[in-house]
PDB file of C-alpha atoms in Angstrom:
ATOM      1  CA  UNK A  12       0.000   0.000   0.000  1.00  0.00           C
ATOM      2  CA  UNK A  13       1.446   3.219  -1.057  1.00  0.00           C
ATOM      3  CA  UNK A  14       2.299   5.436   2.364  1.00  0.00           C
ATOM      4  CA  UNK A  15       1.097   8.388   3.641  1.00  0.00           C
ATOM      5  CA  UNK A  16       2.059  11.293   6.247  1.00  0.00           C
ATOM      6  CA  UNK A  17       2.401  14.742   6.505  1.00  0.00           C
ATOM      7  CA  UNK A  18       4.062  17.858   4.508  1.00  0.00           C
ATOM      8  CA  UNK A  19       6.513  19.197   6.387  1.00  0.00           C
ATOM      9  CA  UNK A  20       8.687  21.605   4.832  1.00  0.00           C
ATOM     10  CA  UNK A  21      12.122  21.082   5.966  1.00  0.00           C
ATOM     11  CA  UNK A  22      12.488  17.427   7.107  1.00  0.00           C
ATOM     12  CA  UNK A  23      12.943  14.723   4.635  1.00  0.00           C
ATOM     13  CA  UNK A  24      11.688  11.765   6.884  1.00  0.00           C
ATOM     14  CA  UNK A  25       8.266  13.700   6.749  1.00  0.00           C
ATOM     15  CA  UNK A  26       8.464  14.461   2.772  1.00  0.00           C
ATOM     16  CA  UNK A  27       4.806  13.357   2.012  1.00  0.00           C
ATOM     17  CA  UNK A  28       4.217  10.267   0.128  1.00  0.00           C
ATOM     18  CA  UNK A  29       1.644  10.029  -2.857  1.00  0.00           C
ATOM     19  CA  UNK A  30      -1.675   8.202  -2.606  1.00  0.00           C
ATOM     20  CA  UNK A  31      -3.415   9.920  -5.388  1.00  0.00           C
ATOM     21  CA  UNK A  32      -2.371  12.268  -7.805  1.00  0.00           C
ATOM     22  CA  UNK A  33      -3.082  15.112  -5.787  1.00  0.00           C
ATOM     23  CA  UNK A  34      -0.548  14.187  -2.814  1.00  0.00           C
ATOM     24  CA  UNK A  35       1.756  13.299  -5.538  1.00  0.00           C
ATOM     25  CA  UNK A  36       1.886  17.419  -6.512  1.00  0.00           C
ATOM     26  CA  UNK A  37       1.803  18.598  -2.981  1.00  0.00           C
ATOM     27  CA  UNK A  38       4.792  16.000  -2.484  1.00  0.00           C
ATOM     28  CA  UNK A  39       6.882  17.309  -5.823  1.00  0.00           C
ATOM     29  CA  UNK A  40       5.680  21.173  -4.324  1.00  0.00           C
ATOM     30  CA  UNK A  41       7.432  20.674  -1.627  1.00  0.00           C
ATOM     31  CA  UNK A  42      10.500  18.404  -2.862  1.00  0.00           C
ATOM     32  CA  UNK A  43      10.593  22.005  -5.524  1.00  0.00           C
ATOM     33  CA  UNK A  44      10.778  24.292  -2.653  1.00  0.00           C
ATOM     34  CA  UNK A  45      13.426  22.744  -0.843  1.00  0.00           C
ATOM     35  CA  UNK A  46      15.896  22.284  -4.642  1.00  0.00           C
ATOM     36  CA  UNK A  47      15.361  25.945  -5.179  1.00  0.00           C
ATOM     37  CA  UNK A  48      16.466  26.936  -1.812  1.00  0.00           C
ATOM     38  CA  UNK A  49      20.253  25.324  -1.912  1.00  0.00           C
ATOM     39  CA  UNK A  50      22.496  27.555  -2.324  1.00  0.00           C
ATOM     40  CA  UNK A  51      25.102  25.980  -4.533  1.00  0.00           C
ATOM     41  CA  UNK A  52      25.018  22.910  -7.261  1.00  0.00           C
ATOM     42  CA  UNK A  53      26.647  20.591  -5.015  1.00  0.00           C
ATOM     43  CA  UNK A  54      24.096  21.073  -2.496  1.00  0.00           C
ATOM     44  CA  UNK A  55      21.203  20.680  -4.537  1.00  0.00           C
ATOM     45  CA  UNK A  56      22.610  17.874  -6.450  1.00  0.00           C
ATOM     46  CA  UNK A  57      23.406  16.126  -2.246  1.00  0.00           C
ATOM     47  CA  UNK A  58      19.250  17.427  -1.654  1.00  0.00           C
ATOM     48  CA  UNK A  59      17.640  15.910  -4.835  1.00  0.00           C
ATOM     49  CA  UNK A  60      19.365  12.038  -3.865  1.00  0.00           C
ATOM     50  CA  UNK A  61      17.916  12.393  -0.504  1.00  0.00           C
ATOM     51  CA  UNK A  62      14.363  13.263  -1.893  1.00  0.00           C
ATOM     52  CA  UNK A  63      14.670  10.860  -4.394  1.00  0.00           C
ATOM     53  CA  UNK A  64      14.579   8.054  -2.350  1.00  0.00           C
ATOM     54  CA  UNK A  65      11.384   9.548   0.084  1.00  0.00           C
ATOM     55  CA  UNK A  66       9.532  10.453  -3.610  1.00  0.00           C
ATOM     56  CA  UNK A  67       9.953   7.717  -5.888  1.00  0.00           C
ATOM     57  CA  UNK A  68       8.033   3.866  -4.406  1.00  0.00           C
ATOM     58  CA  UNK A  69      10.724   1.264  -4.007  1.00  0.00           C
ATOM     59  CA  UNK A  70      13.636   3.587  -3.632  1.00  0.00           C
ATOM     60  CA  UNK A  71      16.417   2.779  -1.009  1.00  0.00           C
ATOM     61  CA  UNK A  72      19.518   4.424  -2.404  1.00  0.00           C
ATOM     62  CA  UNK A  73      19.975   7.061  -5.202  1.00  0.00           C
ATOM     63  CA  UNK A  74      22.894   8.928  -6.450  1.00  0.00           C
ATOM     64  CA  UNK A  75      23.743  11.173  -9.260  1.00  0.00           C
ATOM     65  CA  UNK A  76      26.443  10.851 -11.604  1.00  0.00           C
ATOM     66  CA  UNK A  77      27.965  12.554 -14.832  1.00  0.00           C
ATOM     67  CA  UNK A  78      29.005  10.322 -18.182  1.00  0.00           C
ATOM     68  CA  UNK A  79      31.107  11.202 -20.347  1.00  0.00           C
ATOM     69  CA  UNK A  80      31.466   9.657 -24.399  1.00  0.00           C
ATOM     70  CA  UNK A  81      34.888   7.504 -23.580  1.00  0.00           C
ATOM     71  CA  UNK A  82      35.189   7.501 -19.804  1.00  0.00           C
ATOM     72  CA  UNK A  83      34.109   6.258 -16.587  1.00  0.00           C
ATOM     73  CA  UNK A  84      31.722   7.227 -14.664  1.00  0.00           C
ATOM     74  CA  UNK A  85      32.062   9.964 -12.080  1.00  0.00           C
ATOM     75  CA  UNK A  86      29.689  10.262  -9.131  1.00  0.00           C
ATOM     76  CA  UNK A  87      28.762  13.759  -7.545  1.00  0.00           C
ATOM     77  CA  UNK A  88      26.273  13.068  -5.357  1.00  0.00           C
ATOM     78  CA  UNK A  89      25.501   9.692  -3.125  1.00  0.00           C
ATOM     79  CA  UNK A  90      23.326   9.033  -0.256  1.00  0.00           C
ATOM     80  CA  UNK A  91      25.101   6.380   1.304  1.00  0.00           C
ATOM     81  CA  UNK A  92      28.680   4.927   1.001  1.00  0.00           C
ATOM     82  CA  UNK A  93      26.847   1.466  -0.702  1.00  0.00           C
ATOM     83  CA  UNK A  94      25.888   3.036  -3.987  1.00  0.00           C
ATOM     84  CA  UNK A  95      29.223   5.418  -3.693  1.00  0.00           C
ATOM     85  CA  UNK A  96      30.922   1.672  -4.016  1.00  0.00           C
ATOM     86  CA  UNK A  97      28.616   0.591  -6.131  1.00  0.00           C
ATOM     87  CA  UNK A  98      30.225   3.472  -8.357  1.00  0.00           C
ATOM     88  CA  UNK A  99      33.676   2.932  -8.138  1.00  0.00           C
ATOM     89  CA  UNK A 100      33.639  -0.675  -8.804  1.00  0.00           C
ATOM     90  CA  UNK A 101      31.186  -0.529 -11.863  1.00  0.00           C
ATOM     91  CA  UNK A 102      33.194  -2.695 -14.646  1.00  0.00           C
ATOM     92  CA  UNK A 103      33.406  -1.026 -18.284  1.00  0.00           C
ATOM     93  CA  UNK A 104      30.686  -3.684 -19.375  1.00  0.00           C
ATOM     94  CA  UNK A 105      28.391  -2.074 -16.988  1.00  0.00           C
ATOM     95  CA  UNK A 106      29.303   1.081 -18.884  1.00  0.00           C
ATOM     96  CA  UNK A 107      28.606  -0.513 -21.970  1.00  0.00           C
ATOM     97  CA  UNK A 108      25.215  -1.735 -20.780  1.00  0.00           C
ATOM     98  CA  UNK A 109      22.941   0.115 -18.558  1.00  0.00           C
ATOM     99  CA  UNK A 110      24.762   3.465 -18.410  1.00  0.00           C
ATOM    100  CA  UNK A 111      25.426   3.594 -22.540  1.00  0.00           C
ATOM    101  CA  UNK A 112      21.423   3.102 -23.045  1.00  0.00           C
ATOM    102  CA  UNK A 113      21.230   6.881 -21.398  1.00  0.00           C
ATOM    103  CA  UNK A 114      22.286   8.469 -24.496  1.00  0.00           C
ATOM    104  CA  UNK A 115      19.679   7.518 -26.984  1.00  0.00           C
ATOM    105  CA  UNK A 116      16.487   6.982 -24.074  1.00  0.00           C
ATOM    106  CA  UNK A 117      15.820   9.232 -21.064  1.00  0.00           C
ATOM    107  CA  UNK A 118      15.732   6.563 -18.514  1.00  0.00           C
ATOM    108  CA  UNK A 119      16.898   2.961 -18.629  1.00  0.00           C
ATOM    109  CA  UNK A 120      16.583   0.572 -15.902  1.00  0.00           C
ATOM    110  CA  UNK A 121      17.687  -3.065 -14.921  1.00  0.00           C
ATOM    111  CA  UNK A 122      14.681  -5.409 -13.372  1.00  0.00           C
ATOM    112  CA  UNK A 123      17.642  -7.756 -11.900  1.00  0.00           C
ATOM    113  CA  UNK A 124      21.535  -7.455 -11.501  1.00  0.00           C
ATOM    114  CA  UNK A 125      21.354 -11.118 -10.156  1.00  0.00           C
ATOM    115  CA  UNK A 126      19.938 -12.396 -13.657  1.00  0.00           C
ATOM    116  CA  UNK A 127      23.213 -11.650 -15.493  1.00  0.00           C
ATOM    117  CA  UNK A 128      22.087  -9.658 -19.122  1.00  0.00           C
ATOM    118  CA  UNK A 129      25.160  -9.906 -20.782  1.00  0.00           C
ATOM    119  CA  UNK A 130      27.358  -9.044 -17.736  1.00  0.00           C
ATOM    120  CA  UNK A 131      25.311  -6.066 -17.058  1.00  0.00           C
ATOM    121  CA  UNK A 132      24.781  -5.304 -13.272  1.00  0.00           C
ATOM    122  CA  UNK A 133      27.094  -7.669 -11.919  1.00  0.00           C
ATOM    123  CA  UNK A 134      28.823  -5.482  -9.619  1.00  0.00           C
ATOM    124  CA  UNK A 135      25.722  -4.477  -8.625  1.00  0.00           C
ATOM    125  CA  UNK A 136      24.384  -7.533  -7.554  1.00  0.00           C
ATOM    126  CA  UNK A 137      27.039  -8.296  -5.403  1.00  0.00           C
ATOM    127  CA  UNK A 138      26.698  -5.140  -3.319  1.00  0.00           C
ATOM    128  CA  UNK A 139      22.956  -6.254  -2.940  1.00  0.00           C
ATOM    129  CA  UNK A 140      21.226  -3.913  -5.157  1.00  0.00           C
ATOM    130  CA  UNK A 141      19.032  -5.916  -7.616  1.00  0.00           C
ATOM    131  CA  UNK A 142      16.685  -3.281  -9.218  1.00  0.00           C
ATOM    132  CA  UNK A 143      18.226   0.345 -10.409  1.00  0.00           C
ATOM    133  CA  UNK A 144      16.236   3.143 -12.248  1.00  0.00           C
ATOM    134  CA  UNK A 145      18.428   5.542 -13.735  1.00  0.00           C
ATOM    135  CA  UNK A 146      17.215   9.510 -15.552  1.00  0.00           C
ATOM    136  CA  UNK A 147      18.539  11.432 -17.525  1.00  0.00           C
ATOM    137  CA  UNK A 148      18.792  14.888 -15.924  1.00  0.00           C
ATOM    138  CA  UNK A 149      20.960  17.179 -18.620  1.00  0.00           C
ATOM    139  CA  UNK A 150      22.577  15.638 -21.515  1.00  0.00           C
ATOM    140  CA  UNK A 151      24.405  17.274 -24.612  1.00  0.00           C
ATOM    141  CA  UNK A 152      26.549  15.967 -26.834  1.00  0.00           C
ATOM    142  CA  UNK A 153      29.632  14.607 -24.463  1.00  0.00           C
ATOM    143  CA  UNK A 154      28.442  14.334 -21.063  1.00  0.00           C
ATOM    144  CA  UNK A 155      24.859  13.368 -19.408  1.00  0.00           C
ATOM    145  CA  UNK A 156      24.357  13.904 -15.552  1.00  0.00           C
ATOM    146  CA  UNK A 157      22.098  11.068 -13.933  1.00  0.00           C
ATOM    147  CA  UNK A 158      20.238  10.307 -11.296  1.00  0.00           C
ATOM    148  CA  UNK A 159      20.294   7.029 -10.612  1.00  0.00           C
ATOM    149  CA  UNK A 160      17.962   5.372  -7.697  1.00  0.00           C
ATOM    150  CA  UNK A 161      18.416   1.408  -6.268  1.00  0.00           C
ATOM    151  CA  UNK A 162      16.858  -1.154  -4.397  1.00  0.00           C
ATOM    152  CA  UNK A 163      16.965  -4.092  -2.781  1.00  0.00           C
ATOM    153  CA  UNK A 164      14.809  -6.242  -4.146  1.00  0.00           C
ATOM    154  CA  UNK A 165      14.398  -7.211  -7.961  1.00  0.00           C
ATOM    155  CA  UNK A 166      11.540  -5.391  -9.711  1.00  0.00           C
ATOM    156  CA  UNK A 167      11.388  -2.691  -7.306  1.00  0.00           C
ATOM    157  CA  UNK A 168      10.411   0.274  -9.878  1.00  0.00           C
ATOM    158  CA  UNK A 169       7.295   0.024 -11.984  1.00  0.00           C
ATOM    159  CA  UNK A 170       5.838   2.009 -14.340  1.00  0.00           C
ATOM    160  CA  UNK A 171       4.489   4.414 -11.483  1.00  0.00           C
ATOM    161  CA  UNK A 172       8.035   4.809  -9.752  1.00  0.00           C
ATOM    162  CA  UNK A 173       9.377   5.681 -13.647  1.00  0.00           C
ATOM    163  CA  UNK A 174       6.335   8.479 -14.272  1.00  0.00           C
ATOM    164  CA  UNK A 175       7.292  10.095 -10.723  1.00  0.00           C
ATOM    165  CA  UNK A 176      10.662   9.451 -11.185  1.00  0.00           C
ATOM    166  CA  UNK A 177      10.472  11.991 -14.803  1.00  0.00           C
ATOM    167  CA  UNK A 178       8.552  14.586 -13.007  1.00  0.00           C
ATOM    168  CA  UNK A 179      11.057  14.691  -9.983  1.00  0.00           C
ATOM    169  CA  UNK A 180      14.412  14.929 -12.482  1.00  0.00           C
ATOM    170  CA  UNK A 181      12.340  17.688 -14.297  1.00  0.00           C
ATOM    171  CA  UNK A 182      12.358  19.680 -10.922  1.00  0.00           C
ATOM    172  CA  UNK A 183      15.561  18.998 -10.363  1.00  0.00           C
ATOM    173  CA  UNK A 184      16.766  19.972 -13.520  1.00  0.00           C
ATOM    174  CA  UNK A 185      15.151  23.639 -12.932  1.00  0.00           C
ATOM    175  CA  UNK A 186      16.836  23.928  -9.908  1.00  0.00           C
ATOM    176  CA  UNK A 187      20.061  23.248 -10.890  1.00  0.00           C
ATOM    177  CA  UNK A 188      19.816  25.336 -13.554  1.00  0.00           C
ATOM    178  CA  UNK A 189      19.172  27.931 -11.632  1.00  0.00           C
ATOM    179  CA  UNK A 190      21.475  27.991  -8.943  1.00  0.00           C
ATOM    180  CA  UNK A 191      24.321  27.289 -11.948  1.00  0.00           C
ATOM    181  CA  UNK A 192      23.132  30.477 -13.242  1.00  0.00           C
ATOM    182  CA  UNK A 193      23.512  32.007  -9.488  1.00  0.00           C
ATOM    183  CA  UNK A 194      26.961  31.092  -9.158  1.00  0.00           C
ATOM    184  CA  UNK A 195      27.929  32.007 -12.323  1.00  0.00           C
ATOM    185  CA  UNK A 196      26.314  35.628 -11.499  1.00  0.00           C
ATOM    186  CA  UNK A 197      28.209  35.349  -8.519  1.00  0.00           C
ATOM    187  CA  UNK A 198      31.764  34.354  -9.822  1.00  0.00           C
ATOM    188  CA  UNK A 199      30.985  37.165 -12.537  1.00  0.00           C
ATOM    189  CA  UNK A 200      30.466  40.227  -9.727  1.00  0.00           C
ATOM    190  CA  UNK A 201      33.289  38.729  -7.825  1.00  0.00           C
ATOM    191  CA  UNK A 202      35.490  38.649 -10.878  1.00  0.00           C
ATOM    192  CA  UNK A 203      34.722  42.276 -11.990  1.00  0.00           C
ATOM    193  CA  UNK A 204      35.577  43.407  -8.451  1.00  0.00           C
ATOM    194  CA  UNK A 205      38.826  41.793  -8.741  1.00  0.00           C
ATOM    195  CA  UNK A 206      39.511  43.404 -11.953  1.00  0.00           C
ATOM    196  CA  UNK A 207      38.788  46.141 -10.951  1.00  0.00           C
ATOM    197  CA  UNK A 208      41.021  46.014  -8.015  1.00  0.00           C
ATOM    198  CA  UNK A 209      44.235  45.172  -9.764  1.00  0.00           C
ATOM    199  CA  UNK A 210      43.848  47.593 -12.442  1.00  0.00           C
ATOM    200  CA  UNK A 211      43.715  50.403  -9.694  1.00  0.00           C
ATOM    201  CA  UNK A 212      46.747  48.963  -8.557  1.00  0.00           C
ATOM    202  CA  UNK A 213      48.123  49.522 -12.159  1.00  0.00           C
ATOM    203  CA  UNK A 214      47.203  52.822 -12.372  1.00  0.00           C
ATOM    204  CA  UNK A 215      48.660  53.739  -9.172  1.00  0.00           C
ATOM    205  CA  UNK A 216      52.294  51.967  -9.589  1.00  0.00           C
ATOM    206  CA  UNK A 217      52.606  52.537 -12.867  1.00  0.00           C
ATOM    207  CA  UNK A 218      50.705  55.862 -12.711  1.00  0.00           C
ATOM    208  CA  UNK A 219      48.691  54.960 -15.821  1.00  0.00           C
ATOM    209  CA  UNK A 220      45.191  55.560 -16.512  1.00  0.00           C
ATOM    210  CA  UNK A 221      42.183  52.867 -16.365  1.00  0.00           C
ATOM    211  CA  UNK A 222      42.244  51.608 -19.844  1.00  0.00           C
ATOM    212  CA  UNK A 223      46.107  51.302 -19.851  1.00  0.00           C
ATOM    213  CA  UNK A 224      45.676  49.282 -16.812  1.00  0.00           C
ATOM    214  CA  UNK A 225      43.115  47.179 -18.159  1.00  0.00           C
ATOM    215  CA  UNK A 226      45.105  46.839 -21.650  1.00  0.00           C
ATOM    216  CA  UNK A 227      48.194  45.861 -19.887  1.00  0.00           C
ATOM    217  CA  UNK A 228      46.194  42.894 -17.756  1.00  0.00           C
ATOM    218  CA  UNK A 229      44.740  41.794 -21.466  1.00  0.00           C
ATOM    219  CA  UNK A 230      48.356  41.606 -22.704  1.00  0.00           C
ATOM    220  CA  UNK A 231      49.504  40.021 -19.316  1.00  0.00           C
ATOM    221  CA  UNK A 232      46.638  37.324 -19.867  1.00  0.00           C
ATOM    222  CA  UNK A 233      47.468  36.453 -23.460  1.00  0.00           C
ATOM    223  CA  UNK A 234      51.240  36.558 -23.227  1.00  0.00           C
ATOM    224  CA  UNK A 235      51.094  34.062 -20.388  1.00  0.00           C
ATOM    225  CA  UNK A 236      48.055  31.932 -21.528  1.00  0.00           C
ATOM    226  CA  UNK A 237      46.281  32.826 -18.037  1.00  0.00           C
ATOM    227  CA  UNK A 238      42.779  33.608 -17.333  1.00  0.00           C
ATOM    228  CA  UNK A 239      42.410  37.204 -16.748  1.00  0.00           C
ATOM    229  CA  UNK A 240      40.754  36.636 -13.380  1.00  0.00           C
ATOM    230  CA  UNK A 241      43.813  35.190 -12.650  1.00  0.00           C
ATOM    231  CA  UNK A 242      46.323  37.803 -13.482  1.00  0.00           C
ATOM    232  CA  UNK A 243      43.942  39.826 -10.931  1.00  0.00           C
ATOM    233  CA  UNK A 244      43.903  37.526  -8.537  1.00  0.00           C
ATOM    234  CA  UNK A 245      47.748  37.281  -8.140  1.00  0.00           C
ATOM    235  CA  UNK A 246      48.491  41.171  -8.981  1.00  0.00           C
ATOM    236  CA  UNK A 247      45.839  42.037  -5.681  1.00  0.00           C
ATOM    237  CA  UNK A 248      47.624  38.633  -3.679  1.00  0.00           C
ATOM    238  CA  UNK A 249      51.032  40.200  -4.179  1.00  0.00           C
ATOM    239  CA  UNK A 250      49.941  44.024  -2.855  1.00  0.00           C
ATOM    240  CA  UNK A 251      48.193  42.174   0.227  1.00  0.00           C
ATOM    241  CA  UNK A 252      51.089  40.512   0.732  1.00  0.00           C
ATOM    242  CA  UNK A 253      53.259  43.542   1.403  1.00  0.00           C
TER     243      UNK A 253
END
């Protein structure tokens, strides 16, 4: 029988569960509030596993992980050290298998590890988890980021758990969105303050005006293949370190 208790806003042992449709939204309203109030991508990428497994029916563990076309693949998030294992010992055929499905279909799941498929899940099986459901949250042409959700038992996620399971990654893709466009406003305001710092220390040394000082970090940059920001960085380091 599906479970039921009550909203509460900040706790995630209390996240409701869905019964009908309309606890279902109330449950992804809330799950949306809390994504969109981390502050940073790591954080909402550590609060989206920990929903996952109170939204989606069968879930025990979830993580989320990037692919890349050619390499392994690299975890970001985990909820528990099991699935961060479960990671690190993945073989390439697993890679081949499950994970390689992601980049032509938005989810891809194996019923159970223990039944072999052509070596996929293997790994898996022997940490326990027999049934994983994994999403596609971004994806362009290189790397996909996934959230990936396990269980216990084979046959854990049905069509219901995959349904919620799109929904949910759909939030979670706004949210990180949005706080990657935060930071990046952020590292932006942060970098034009620096800037602006070490070209006043131009002017002054050199007793130049602002657009020599800003030409001569340009030339800086280029000449020594470093990031602008950089140059900054170490020309306002060095005057704090006097």
């Amino acid at each position: 029988m599906p479970k039921r208790f009550v909203v509460a806003a900040f706790d995630f042992s209390e996240l409701p569960r869905y019964a009908v449709d309309f606890e279902l939204a109330e449950a992804l309203s809330v799950a949306a509030q809390q994504l969109h109030e981390t502050s940073t991508s790591q954080h909402t990428l550590r609060t989206a596993v920990r929903l996952a497994v109170h939204l989606l029916p069968g879930a025990e563990h979830a993580d989320i992980s990037v692919l890349e076309r050619e390499t392994r693949r690299r975890t970001l998030a985990w909820t528990d050290e099991l699935v961060r294992t479960a990671a690190a010992l993945s073989p390439d055929g697993d890679q081949q298998g499950h994970w390689s499905d992601l980049w032509t279909t938005p989810v891809a799941a194996i019923e159970d590890s223990a039944a072999g498929d052509g070596g996929r899940g293997r790994s898996l099986s022997g940490l326990g988890l027999r049934s994983v459901l994994s999403m596609r949250l971004r994806a362009d042409r290189r790397k996909l980021t996934v959230l990936t959700v396990y269980a216990r038992e084979p046959g854990a996620f049905d069509e219901s758990a995959t349904r919620i399971g799109r929904l949910f990654t759909a939030h979670v893709s706004i949210a990180l969105d949005s706080v990657t466009v935060r930071e990046q406003l952020t590292e932006a305001m942060r970098t034009r303050d620096l800037i602006g710092q070490a070209t006043g220390i131009l002017m002054e040394r050199l007793d130049i005006d602002a657009a020599e000082a800003f030409d001569s970090l340009v030339r800086a940059s280029q000449q020594e293949n470093v990031k602008l920001r950089d140059i900054a960085r170490h020309i306002v380091a060095a005057r704090d370190g006097q």
